[in-house]
């Protein structure tokens, strides 16, 4: 080894020892006869001091070293002088008196600082990923990710789970997002698909009798990207036999609680995790993954609104559209132009989520004051008092009214709620508020295709008491699905699976598949269900997203070593790229380039 210790382990009880360290020059300070170097490796930072009077050769080398040079230093550990300790560093009580320094490799000036948390634009982060990964905050995230994954493996191993790898090259099936297709050279004209998840394979492992399976699985989905989504990602994938919904949820709740406590060194906001019905989550928060670090729940005032004199409310209620109110504490205390400007900003935000407008009322600071807002005149005094009681409004509050088609109302409530929480500084970044969302609908109606779409996937078992609804009213059937939300993100989701061929075959026509198409795409699953398939259920947890939440990051790329850009590209390695003509010939593929757009 080129080092005897790492840069994070030396302490006062090492004083007097001769050591050798190696790492990167984090900072260099030249004070004439003395040069100080903060030497960094993955474990930490140690200060090196080189004295020209006693070690001129080492001083000369230190004088030529620059930021991000890779150097090796040999010297004695000593206590720092009184008053010179750095309490911000674990190694801040000592320093190394450098007597021998070797430059192992020089470095060009990096395109952005490594030793400061300065802003770095996204393109530079991606083009020079190997440099961005050197930054201490990124290394902390990657190490946190490692610890989370290792903990998962150890936790599940102790509970009888077996880790089984499943194929990356598999069959393309309609399960949600677009597949990434891989052409087969040995089978011209045919393609594999990269797995969106190991869903079918883990169910087949239950058929195979393994009973408790898990995998840290790589998954691939060709879909539009956003801050919490990448085209390739990692998930904890697990499946259990002879279980009911509560059994799987209890296993994962125990795992997540232990990760938060033992890996992140924190405490969940509450245990056990609350369980919220899907319908209640949507009605109160406008989201099936609500951020519960703050309340700001929407209040339904449909019945009251229909009795007011406000024509839009009256007409919407008559048409079956809900009216909801969000209470923004103390935001109504602004006056005149400031209040109108705030209302305009909030209305613009609501319109971005699909609203046609945004009505509001501002309560006065005292009970004797006048209620402000353009719709106040449409409420009687008694109706205002009832409104304030229903919404728990207090003096100085701003009430925002949302009314439209129900799905549109949900989007607006979710958008405004997140914004208000930021504006009102209601979000504690240290809080981890987990909650289970249950009782999802089994299907959503696809108006364009005139068919039902599974809310999760086509292997989700309906709730036992709702099985009969598959024949009579599929839209009212609930799925045995359970999602785990934390701080506004879905960090896990699963369900009890269908294990009976007859039930599975009822699903296919509802989602627009003929039995012949189903047999072509899922025949292996249907046949497996005839060989003694146990009741089973499972769950997948996105490792990247979970670590993002634990690390307090806003973008999933900050916890992935080599992510893709918003366009799904790797600009560091210039991927995707065009293949060689010979490769296409071997695969019997011809690329048809899109015609250039005509200039107007």
XYZ file of C-alpha atoms in Angstrom, residues 60-574:
515
model
C 9.989 22.515 -2.724
C 7.672 19.683 -3.798
C 4.789 21.105 -1.749
C 5.409 24.487 -3.405
C 4.770 22.951 -6.841
C 1.639 21.009 -5.807
C -1.703 22.420 -6.800
C -5.370 21.664 -6.220
C -6.327 18.063 -7.047
C -2.732 16.866 -7.459
C -2.354 13.314 -6.179
C 0.467 13.208 -3.635
C 2.037 10.900 -1.073
C 3.221 12.340 2.224
C 5.382 10.784 4.931
C 5.857 12.445 8.291
C 5.212 12.397 12.005
C 1.840 12.975 13.660
C 1.787 15.810 16.156
C -0.745 17.695 18.231
C -1.791 21.002 16.744
C -0.768 24.036 18.795
C -3.325 25.193 21.338
C -5.907 27.379 19.673
C -5.105 26.043 16.203
C -7.388 23.013 16.380
C -10.103 22.619 13.753
C -13.202 21.414 15.566
C -15.049 20.958 12.264
C -12.819 18.006 11.330
C -12.501 14.667 13.152
C -8.755 14.951 12.471
C -8.679 18.594 13.523
C -6.636 17.993 16.666
C -3.536 16.783 14.824
C -1.376 17.502 11.791
C 1.381 15.712 9.905
C 4.829 17.259 9.761
C 5.704 16.406 6.162
C 9.283 15.216 5.683
C 8.925 13.434 2.348
C 6.405 14.369 -0.368
C 5.985 12.714 -3.746
C 3.719 13.929 -6.527
C 2.071 10.780 -7.853
C 0.119 12.597 -10.549
C -0.472 16.200 -11.520
C -3.872 17.640 -12.357
C -5.196 20.247 -14.732
C -7.274 22.972 -13.128
C -10.713 21.402 -12.637
C -13.655 23.013 -14.472
C -15.335 23.646 -11.113
C -14.150 23.691 -7.489
C -13.912 20.337 -5.727
C -13.203 21.832 -2.307
C -16.185 24.184 -2.139
C -19.919 23.622 -2.458
C -20.158 26.170 -5.269
C -22.954 25.884 -7.810
C -22.115 23.568 -10.697
C -24.284 23.589 -13.811
C -25.877 20.301 -14.842
C -23.861 19.947 -18.040
C -20.558 20.227 -16.177
C -21.766 17.792 -13.512
C -22.450 15.216 -16.204
C -19.540 15.871 -18.587
C -16.982 15.713 -15.752
C -18.799 13.196 -13.612
C -15.584 11.641 -12.309
C -14.631 15.038 -10.893
C -18.056 15.853 -9.493
C -17.978 12.492 -7.706
C -14.849 13.653 -5.853
C -16.787 16.329 -4.004
C -17.285 15.389 -0.350
C -21.074 15.772 -0.488
C -21.287 13.373 -3.445
C -18.996 10.858 -1.776
C -21.190 11.060 1.319
C -24.264 10.276 -0.809
C -22.635 7.333 -2.562
C -21.398 5.890 0.743
C -24.883 6.342 2.230
C -26.291 4.427 -0.723
C -23.779 1.626 -0.149
C -24.726 1.404 3.517
C -28.452 1.333 2.740
C -28.024 -1.521 0.246
C -25.740 -3.493 2.565
C -28.208 -3.051 5.421
C -31.046 -4.274 3.224
C -29.118 -7.405 2.319
C -28.147 -8.199 5.897
C -31.625 -7.447 7.274
C -33.402 -9.695 4.781
C -30.804 -12.468 5.021
C -31.454 -12.689 8.774
C -35.158 -13.119 8.044
C -34.854 -16.057 5.716
C -34.765 -14.310 2.336
C -32.634 -15.696 -0.497
C -31.045 -13.321 -3.006
C -31.621 -14.555 -6.557
C -30.445 -12.804 -9.714
C -32.926 -12.734 -12.585
C -32.200 -12.158 -16.287
C -31.527 -8.755 -17.785
C -32.471 -10.047 -21.235
C -36.148 -11.010 -21.069
C -39.401 -10.883 -22.999
C -41.145 -7.669 -24.010
C -44.626 -7.424 -22.477
C -47.081 -4.532 -22.027
C -46.569 -3.625 -18.368
C -46.567 0.173 -18.286
C -43.649 2.197 -19.639
C -41.938 1.509 -22.953
C -39.410 -1.298 -23.003
C -35.798 -0.886 -24.042
C -35.425 -3.438 -26.836
C -32.249 -5.433 -27.519
C -31.906 -7.079 -30.956
C -30.861 -10.732 -31.063
C -28.064 -11.558 -33.512
C -28.780 -15.294 -33.279
C -32.494 -14.765 -33.890
C -32.765 -12.182 -36.689
C -35.748 -9.881 -36.425
C -36.426 -10.797 -32.816
C -35.748 -8.750 -29.724
C -35.215 -9.099 -26.012
C -36.458 -6.443 -23.626
C -34.563 -5.063 -20.656
C -36.727 -5.659 -17.571
C -38.892 -2.831 -16.281
C -38.880 -4.903 -13.098
C -38.446 -8.617 -12.336
C -42.212 -8.862 -11.703
C -42.964 -12.080 -13.576
C -39.700 -13.735 -12.593
C -40.108 -13.151 -8.877
C -43.620 -14.577 -9.025
C -42.215 -17.625 -10.809
C -39.695 -17.981 -7.971
C -42.666 -18.270 -5.635
C -44.043 -21.002 -7.892
C -40.607 -22.604 -7.589
C -40.971 -22.778 -3.818
C -38.338 -20.306 -2.612
C -40.956 -18.552 -0.444
C -38.767 -15.542 0.429
C -36.810 -13.922 -2.408
C -35.077 -10.582 -2.772
C -32.761 -8.909 -5.209
C -31.032 -5.565 -5.615
C -32.330 -5.388 -9.156
C -31.411 -3.191 -12.089
C -34.512 -2.003 -13.977
C -34.999 -0.131 -17.233
C -37.882 2.025 -18.466
C -37.933 4.106 -21.630
C -39.982 6.996 -20.277
C -39.727 10.746 -19.908
C -37.343 11.733 -17.144
C -37.809 14.030 -14.153
C -36.074 14.849 -10.910
C -36.913 11.531 -9.232
C -36.748 9.250 -12.290
C -33.968 7.786 -14.450
C -34.148 5.407 -17.452
C -32.118 2.818 -15.541
C -32.496 2.501 -11.816
C -32.015 0.151 -8.894
C -34.723 -1.288 -6.711
C -34.981 -3.593 -3.755
C -37.236 -6.280 -5.164
C -38.777 -8.899 -2.898
C -41.532 -11.478 -2.850
C -43.023 -13.645 -0.087
C -45.255 -16.722 -0.189
C -48.158 -17.573 2.124
C -48.674 -13.948 3.117
C -51.430 -11.383 3.268
C -51.161 -7.656 2.746
C -50.329 -6.842 6.373
C -47.474 -9.350 6.422
C -45.580 -7.691 3.560
C -46.245 -4.217 4.916
C -44.987 -5.190 8.363
C -41.771 -6.613 6.891
C -41.035 -3.456 4.903
C -42.044 -1.112 7.706
C -39.583 -2.874 9.985
C -36.855 -2.607 7.339
C -37.458 1.090 6.660
C -37.605 1.972 10.351
C -34.327 0.143 10.941
C -32.637 1.865 7.964
C -33.677 5.289 9.235
C -32.441 4.562 12.743
C -29.313 2.499 12.136
C -28.035 3.853 8.804
C -29.311 7.429 8.694
C -29.088 7.963 12.476
C -32.523 9.543 12.618
C -36.019 8.721 13.787
C -39.176 8.453 11.652
C -41.817 11.071 12.399
C -44.065 8.301 13.659
C -44.209 4.567 14.190
C -46.160 2.630 13.278
C -46.554 4.313 9.906
C -50.080 5.672 9.408
C -52.305 3.990 6.824
C -54.307 6.260 4.552
C -56.878 5.103 2.054
C -56.147 6.184 -1.503
C -59.414 8.101 -1.748
C -58.712 9.988 1.481
C -55.176 10.876 0.374
C -56.440 12.292 -2.900
C -59.302 14.193 -1.299
C -57.142 15.769 1.428
C -53.777 16.183 -0.263
C -54.420 15.789 -3.990
C -51.707 13.127 -4.155
C -51.259 9.408 -3.547
C -47.777 10.176 -2.183
C -48.480 13.120 0.110
C -45.796 15.008 1.984
C -46.959 14.698 5.586
C -44.210 16.748 7.186
C -46.869 19.462 7.231
C -50.676 19.407 7.219
C -52.230 21.949 4.821
C -55.042 19.525 4.028
C -57.768 20.539 1.609
C -61.234 20.861 3.129
C -64.284 19.894 1.091
C -66.946 22.612 1.249
C -68.995 21.441 -1.740
C -72.314 21.414 0.101
C -71.779 24.888 1.549
C -70.457 26.336 -1.733
C -73.531 25.162 -3.606
C -75.717 27.312 -1.355
C -73.741 30.532 -1.860
C -74.501 33.161 -4.475
C -71.259 32.597 -6.403
C -72.402 31.382 -9.857
C -69.289 29.314 -10.638
C -69.598 27.347 -7.396
C -73.345 26.874 -7.808
C -72.981 25.627 -11.398
C -70.008 23.373 -10.607
C -71.755 21.775 -7.645
C -74.832 21.153 -9.772
C -72.563 19.456 -12.333
C -71.083 17.182 -9.651
C -67.772 19.006 -9.348
C -66.245 19.417 -5.864
C -65.259 22.670 -4.180
C -62.253 22.560 -1.890
C -60.414 25.091 0.243
C -56.752 25.318 1.205
C -55.974 27.440 4.247
C -52.697 29.381 4.087
C -51.961 30.489 7.673
C -51.360 34.225 8.091
C -50.825 34.822 4.355
C -53.875 37.105 4.325
C -52.180 39.742 6.459
C -50.746 41.475 3.407
C -52.633 44.532 2.288
C -53.483 46.375 -0.900
C -51.207 45.727 -3.852
C -49.117 43.116 -2.004
C -52.186 40.959 -1.370
C -53.405 41.273 -4.953
C -49.956 40.395 -6.275
C -49.829 37.318 -4.052
C -53.272 36.253 -5.299
C -52.163 36.701 -8.915
C -49.033 34.611 -8.345
C -51.035 31.821 -6.723
C -53.616 31.933 -9.521
C -50.866 31.615 -12.145
C -49.518 28.602 -10.282
C -52.998 27.063 -10.106
C -53.494 27.658 -13.835
C -50.237 25.804 -14.535
C -51.905 22.777 -12.905
C -55.040 23.107 -15.026
C -57.170 25.602 -13.109
C -59.387 28.090 -14.914
C -58.966 30.548 -12.064
C -58.466 30.782 -8.308
C -60.929 32.395 -5.926
C -59.737 33.620 -2.529
C -60.697 35.268 0.734
C -58.357 36.945 3.203
C -59.427 37.064 6.831
C -58.697 40.269 8.745
C -56.175 40.424 11.548
C -58.947 41.014 14.070
C -62.523 39.806 14.257
C -63.729 43.371 13.805
C -61.947 43.752 10.454
C -63.378 43.221 6.987
C -62.941 40.033 4.975
C -61.104 40.800 1.722
C -61.491 39.031 -1.582
C -63.605 39.203 -4.749
C -66.016 36.418 -3.756
C -66.752 37.605 -0.223
C -69.944 39.331 -1.326
C -71.426 36.020 -2.456
C -71.337 34.549 1.071
C -73.844 35.514 3.727
C -72.584 36.251 7.222
C -73.754 32.838 8.421
C -72.129 31.139 5.430
C -68.841 32.880 6.199
C -69.007 31.745 9.795
C -69.706 28.180 8.657
C -66.838 28.410 6.148
C -64.417 29.588 8.828
C -65.544 26.802 11.154
C -65.164 24.070 8.527
C -61.682 25.241 7.507
C -60.528 26.092 11.059
C -59.637 29.524 9.707
C -58.020 32.042 12.029
C -57.491 35.804 11.783
C -54.993 36.674 9.065
C -55.422 33.434 7.104
C -55.798 33.276 3.326
C -58.400 30.833 1.982
C -57.924 29.479 -1.558
C -60.910 27.941 -3.354
C -60.498 25.200 -5.971
C -63.358 23.809 -8.063
C -63.215 21.781 -11.277
C -63.298 18.182 -12.443
C -62.119 16.024 -9.566
C -58.810 14.953 -11.136
C -58.023 18.582 -11.970
C -58.815 19.615 -8.410
C -56.375 16.993 -7.155
C -53.555 18.386 -9.332
C -54.250 21.947 -8.230
C -54.413 21.033 -4.532
C -51.144 19.114 -4.759
C -49.399 21.946 -6.632
C -50.606 24.698 -4.296
C -50.004 22.648 -1.179
C -46.342 22.012 -2.047
C -45.827 25.670 -2.936
C -47.468 26.992 0.224
C -45.388 24.690 2.399
C -42.221 26.184 0.893
C -43.464 29.758 1.159
C -44.605 29.296 4.753
C -41.392 27.488 5.723
C -43.349 24.502 7.027
C -40.923 21.821 5.807
C -38.446 20.450 8.328
C -35.696 18.805 6.225
C -34.755 16.513 9.105
C -38.215 14.913 9.343
C -38.977 11.623 7.582
C -42.751 11.197 7.431
C -43.597 7.719 6.146
C -47.176 6.663 5.422
C -48.843 3.701 3.744
C -51.390 4.402 1.022
C -53.860 1.520 0.655
C -57.130 0.574 -1.030
C -56.189 1.807 -4.496
C -58.675 1.201 -7.301
C -57.784 -1.962 -9.213
C -58.280 -0.105 -12.530
C -58.434 3.353 -14.057
C -60.681 3.927 -17.057
C -58.785 4.786 -20.252
C -61.250 6.933 -22.172
C -59.065 7.162 -25.269
C -58.630 3.394 -25.605
C -62.055 2.538 -24.147
C -60.607 0.002 -21.725
C -59.436 -0.373 -18.157
C -55.782 0.200 -17.223
C -54.350 -1.535 -14.150
C -53.528 0.980 -11.436
C -50.358 -0.991 -10.647
C -49.934 -3.957 -12.982
C -52.066 -6.758 -14.351
C -50.903 -9.288 -11.740
C -52.352 -7.364 -8.778
C -54.997 -9.347 -6.887
C -58.253 -7.478 -6.256
C -59.264 -7.262 -2.617
C -60.957 -10.596 -1.814
C -64.285 -8.964 -0.986
C -64.212 -7.138 -4.371
C -63.518 -10.115 -6.643
C -67.157 -10.315 -7.726
C -66.927 -6.759 -9.077
C -64.669 -7.934 -11.911
C -67.824 -9.328 -13.515
C -70.198 -6.492 -12.657
C -68.445 -3.173 -11.951
C -64.638 -3.281 -12.369
C -64.296 0.438 -11.659
C -65.364 -0.108 -8.054
C -62.944 -2.973 -7.385
C -60.060 -2.176 -5.056
C -56.636 -3.663 -5.583
C -54.587 -5.256 -2.820
C -51.943 -2.641 -3.533
C -49.905 -0.776 -0.934
C -47.558 2.129 -1.581
C -45.153 3.632 0.922
C -44.827 7.413 0.690
C -42.201 9.556 2.373
C -41.875 13.338 2.155
C -43.831 13.574 -1.088
C -42.227 10.623 -2.877
C -43.260 7.035 -3.423
C -40.360 5.064 -1.953
C -41.905 1.588 -2.218
C -44.919 -0.120 -3.687
C -46.331 -3.592 -3.995
C -49.364 -5.810 -3.820
C -50.687 -9.272 -3.186
C -50.482 -11.059 -6.540
C -52.955 -13.130 -8.488
C -52.019 -16.800 -8.125
C -55.098 -18.360 -9.704
C -55.264 -18.762 -13.487
C -59.034 -18.290 -13.621
C -58.789 -14.904 -11.872
C -55.850 -13.841 -14.024
C -57.784 -14.670 -17.191
C -60.596 -12.354 -16.060
C -58.165 -9.420 -16.066
C -57.045 -9.720 -19.692
C -60.273 -8.719 -21.495
C -60.768 -5.814 -19.110
C -57.397 -4.321 -20.102
C -57.957 -4.887 -23.820
C -56.160 -8.212 -24.373
C -57.767 -11.165 -26.066
C -57.103 -14.564 -24.532
C -54.961 -15.406 -27.555
C -52.840 -12.277 -27.056
C -52.570 -13.024 -23.362
C -51.375 -16.566 -24.012
C -48.793 -15.273 -26.474
C -47.403 -12.751 -24.005
C -48.021 -14.408 -20.647
C -48.515 -18.076 -21.475
C -45.581 -19.079 -19.279
C -47.229 -17.370 -16.304
C -50.651 -18.889 -16.935
C -49.183 -22.360 -17.230
C -47.140 -21.889 -14.056
C -50.311 -21.012 -12.151
C -51.543 -24.564 -12.809
C -48.682 -26.202 -10.896
C -49.498 -25.448 -7.288
C -48.812 -21.708 -7.016
C -48.896 -20.472 -3.400
C -50.625 -17.226 -2.412
C -47.907 -14.607 -2.539
C -47.190 -10.901 -2.515
C -44.265 -8.577 -2.678
C -42.936 -5.103 -3.065
C -40.261 -3.033 -4.767
C -38.478 -0.065 -3.242
C -36.533 2.346 -5.430
C -33.080 2.462 -3.880
C -32.105 5.650 -5.709
C -35.235 7.514 -4.628
C -35.043 6.273 -1.037
C -31.422 7.381 -0.703
C -32.323 10.721 -2.313
C -34.920 11.287 0.424
C -32.557 10.175 3.200
C -29.816 12.443 1.866
C -32.181 15.405 1.540
C -31.399 15.823 -2.148
C -33.862 17.269 -4.651
C -32.659 15.302 -7.689
C -32.081 11.577 -7.989
C -28.897 12.185 -10.007
C -27.184 13.345 -6.807
C -27.198 9.793 -5.408
C -26.315 7.905 -8.614
C -22.685 7.591 -9.652
C -23.216 7.821 -13.406
C -26.758 9.003 -14.221
C -28.270 10.166 -17.494
C -29.326 13.678 -18.456
C -32.927 14.808 -18.841
C -32.704 13.570 -22.440
C -31.469 10.148 -21.364
C -27.906 10.802 -22.534
C -24.467 10.233 -21.030
C -22.580 13.304 -22.229
C -19.391 12.175 -20.501
C -19.098 9.066 -22.694
C -21.234 10.404 -25.575
